[in-house]
Amino acid sequence: MILLIDNYDSFSYNLYQLVGSIDPDIRVERNDTLNIDDIRQLKPSHIILSPGPGRPADAGICEDVSMSAPTTVCEINNGNYRSYVIQPEDFGLKRCTKDELVGGTAEENAVITKGILSGQIQGAKRDAVCMNAGAAMKKLEEFVEFPNKR
């Protein structure tokens, strides 16, 4: 069974549909309904973490990859466990302060998001989006064969 941790993000169900088309044995749980012991009892073959909206404090048992500090990554794959630390510099990105990442109101965050996607906003906020998207794609890569993969 594949466990998809939903961080209260509508993208979770895009992931659910995509992964479910490859392996229908997938279960979705919200990030605040399980703890680590619950996950161990489920014995999933894989765990997928949705990107999640909002602030890190709302992430339940999930956190984003940090741009301002090292991030410990724990992977469980078919019962095999490994843990390692990643940091922005490992990917050619510049470490930033937490203040450089702070957003604002929903309207302000929408402007920031559009600016990042259009290429008009560079720097810490864009780097954080890229680093976390890359982390999500790395995990998704285990389930999907991407065309033109190099």
Tab-separated table of C-alpha atoms in Angstrom:
chain	number	residue	atom	x	y	z
A	1	MET	CA	0.000	0.000	0.000
A	2	ILE	CA	1.175	3.502	-0.866
A	3	LEU	CA	0.418	6.134	1.766
A	4	LEU	CA	-0.208	9.676	0.561
A	5	ILE	CA	0.011	12.267	3.344
A	6	ASP	CA	-2.359	15.108	2.458
A	7	ASN	CA	-1.145	18.471	3.740
A	8	TYR	CA	-4.559	20.061	3.162
A	9	ASP	CA	-3.609	20.709	-0.425
A	10	SER	CA	-5.822	20.184	-3.465
A	11	PHE	CA	-2.769	18.900	-5.351
A	12	SER	CA	-2.921	15.773	-3.175
A	13	TYR	CA	-5.772	14.437	-5.244
A	14	ASN	CA	-3.862	15.070	-8.479
A	15	LEU	CA	-1.108	12.908	-6.998
A	16	TYR	CA	-3.711	10.369	-5.851
A	17	GLN	CA	-5.164	10.058	-9.354
A	18	LEU	CA	-1.757	9.868	-11.026
A	19	VAL	CA	-0.251	7.319	-8.657
A	20	GLY	CA	-3.559	5.416	-8.402
A	21	SER	CA	-3.549	4.914	-12.174
A	22	ILE	CA	-0.225	3.096	-11.765
A	23	ASP	CA	-0.920	1.347	-8.453
A	24	PRO	CA	-4.520	1.362	-7.175
A	25	ASP	CA	-3.434	0.312	-3.668
A	26	ILE	CA	-3.116	3.892	-2.374
A	27	ARG	CA	-4.496	5.410	0.814
A	28	VAL	CA	-4.828	9.145	1.591
A	29	GLU	CA	-4.544	10.452	5.154
A	30	ARG	CA	-4.496	14.047	6.385
A	31	ASN	CA	-1.245	15.154	8.033
A	32	ASP	CA	-2.841	15.560	11.451
A	33	THR	CA	-4.701	12.229	11.599
A	34	LEU	CA	-1.664	9.949	11.891
A	35	ASN	CA	1.467	9.836	13.953
A	36	ILE	CA	4.662	7.934	13.210
A	37	ASP	CA	3.477	4.833	15.131
A	38	ASP	CA	0.247	4.782	13.091
A	39	ILE	CA	2.285	4.898	9.894
A	40	ARG	CA	4.519	2.060	11.093
A	41	GLN	CA	1.431	-0.074	11.781
A	42	LEU	CA	0.124	0.569	8.259
A	43	LYS	CA	3.437	-0.707	6.824
A	44	PRO	CA	3.206	1.248	3.561
A	45	SER	CA	5.531	0.260	0.736
A	46	HIS	CA	5.971	3.970	-0.087
A	47	ILE	CA	4.999	7.292	1.447
A	48	ILE	CA	4.249	10.383	-0.630
A	49	LEU	CA	4.060	13.800	1.015
A	50	SER	CA	1.895	16.395	-0.686
A	51	PRO	CA	3.392	19.888	-0.996
A	52	GLY	CA	0.854	21.558	1.282
A	53	PRO	CA	-0.251	25.166	1.541
A	54	GLY	CA	0.082	27.486	4.494
A	55	ARG	CA	2.767	27.838	7.119
A	56	PRO	CA	5.137	25.165	8.465
A	57	ALA	CA	3.224	25.214	11.758
A	58	ASP	CA	0.227	23.838	9.820
A	59	ALA	CA	2.202	20.931	8.373
A	60	GLY	CA	1.245	18.336	10.971
A	61	ILE	CA	3.916	15.650	10.815
A	62	CYS	CA	5.320	17.076	7.542
A	63	GLU	CA	7.674	19.962	6.983
A	64	ASP	CA	9.073	21.660	3.897
A	65	VAL	CA	12.700	21.432	2.917
A	66	SER	CA	14.296	24.396	4.669
A	67	MET	CA	16.142	27.167	2.875
A	68	SER	CA	17.436	28.583	6.156
A	69	ALA	CA	18.726	25.454	7.926
A	70	PRO	CA	19.677	21.851	7.217
A	71	THR	CA	16.745	19.485	6.671
A	72	THR	CA	16.820	15.886	7.865
A	73	VAL	CA	15.174	13.578	5.338
A	74	CYS	CA	13.924	10.162	6.377
A	75	GLU	CA	13.004	7.717	3.633
A	76	ILE	CA	11.136	4.482	4.100
A	77	ASN	CA	10.961	2.351	0.974
A	78	ASN	CA	9.801	-1.288	1.105
A	79	GLY	CA	10.793	-1.527	4.744
A	80	ASN	CA	14.251	-0.060	4.164
A	81	TYR	CA	15.014	3.081	6.135
A	82	ARG	CA	17.648	5.721	5.525
A	83	SER	CA	18.183	9.179	6.924
A	84	TYR	CA	20.335	11.994	5.603
A	85	VAL	CA	20.689	15.764	5.780
A	86	ILE	CA	20.263	18.140	2.857
A	87	GLN	CA	20.810	21.878	2.705
A	88	PRO	CA	20.348	24.550	0.040
A	89	GLU	CA	24.046	24.676	-0.773
A	90	ASP	CA	23.928	21.010	-1.836
A	91	PHE	CA	21.814	22.126	-4.804
A	92	GLY	CA	23.659	25.324	-5.661
A	93	LEU	CA	21.162	27.503	-3.817
A	94	LYS	CA	21.927	30.258	-1.349
A	95	ARG	CA	20.855	29.823	2.271
A	96	CYS	CA	18.470	32.570	3.382
A	97	THR	CA	16.883	33.900	6.544
A	98	LYS	CA	13.348	33.005	7.555
A	99	ASP	CA	12.381	36.656	7.092
A	100	GLU	CA	13.222	36.410	3.382
A	101	LEU	CA	10.562	33.695	2.989
A	102	VAL	CA	7.652	35.315	4.814
A	103	GLY	CA	4.588	35.898	2.664
A	104	GLY	CA	1.522	37.907	3.544
A	105	THR	CA	-2.191	37.866	2.942
A	106	ALA	CA	-3.776	35.438	0.498
A	107	GLU	CA	-3.809	38.201	-2.109
A	108	GLU	CA	-0.132	39.059	-1.528
A	109	ASN	CA	0.821	35.387	-1.683
A	110	ALA	CA	-1.066	35.013	-4.971
A	111	VAL	CA	0.970	37.893	-6.428
A	112	ILE	CA	4.187	36.277	-5.151
A	113	THR	CA	3.202	32.905	-6.633
A	114	LYS	CA	2.369	34.427	-10.022
A	115	GLY	CA	5.673	36.317	-9.938
A	116	ILE	CA	7.616	33.129	-9.224
A	117	LEU	CA	5.825	31.182	-11.958
A	118	SER	CA	6.307	33.971	-14.514
A	119	GLY	CA	9.993	34.327	-13.688
A	120	GLN	CA	9.614	37.898	-12.425
A	121	ILE	CA	10.455	37.000	-8.826
A	122	GLN	CA	13.901	35.567	-8.137
A	123	GLY	CA	15.715	34.946	-4.861
A	124	ALA	CA	14.806	33.131	-1.666
A	125	LYS	CA	11.073	32.620	-2.294
A	126	ARG	CA	11.680	31.234	-5.785
A	127	ASP	CA	14.558	29.074	-4.560
A	128	ALA	CA	12.336	27.631	-1.807
A	129	VAL	CA	9.643	26.733	-4.342
A	130	CYS	CA	12.205	25.153	-6.674
A	131	MET	CA	13.916	23.185	-3.920
A	132	ASN	CA	10.638	21.811	-2.533
A	133	ALA	CA	9.267	21.060	-6.002
A	134	GLY	CA	12.498	19.242	-6.781
A	135	ALA	CA	12.182	17.206	-3.591
A	136	ALA	CA	8.592	16.290	-4.515
A	137	MET	CA	9.617	15.364	-8.076
A	138	LYS	CA	12.435	13.180	-6.750
A	139	LYS	CA	9.854	11.172	-4.809
A	140	LEU	CA	7.359	11.101	-7.678
A	141	GLU	CA	10.142	9.845	-9.963
A	142	GLU	CA	9.993	6.516	-8.106
A	143	PHE	CA	6.459	5.978	-9.451
A	144	VAL	CA	6.446	7.617	-12.885
A	145	GLU	CA	8.742	7.241	-15.877
A	146	PHE	CA	9.247	10.785	-17.127
A	147	PRO	CA	9.667	11.250	-20.877
A	148	ASN	CA	13.005	12.672	-22.046
A	149	LYS	CA	14.606	11.871	-18.694
A	150	ARG	CA	18.357	12.427	-18.839
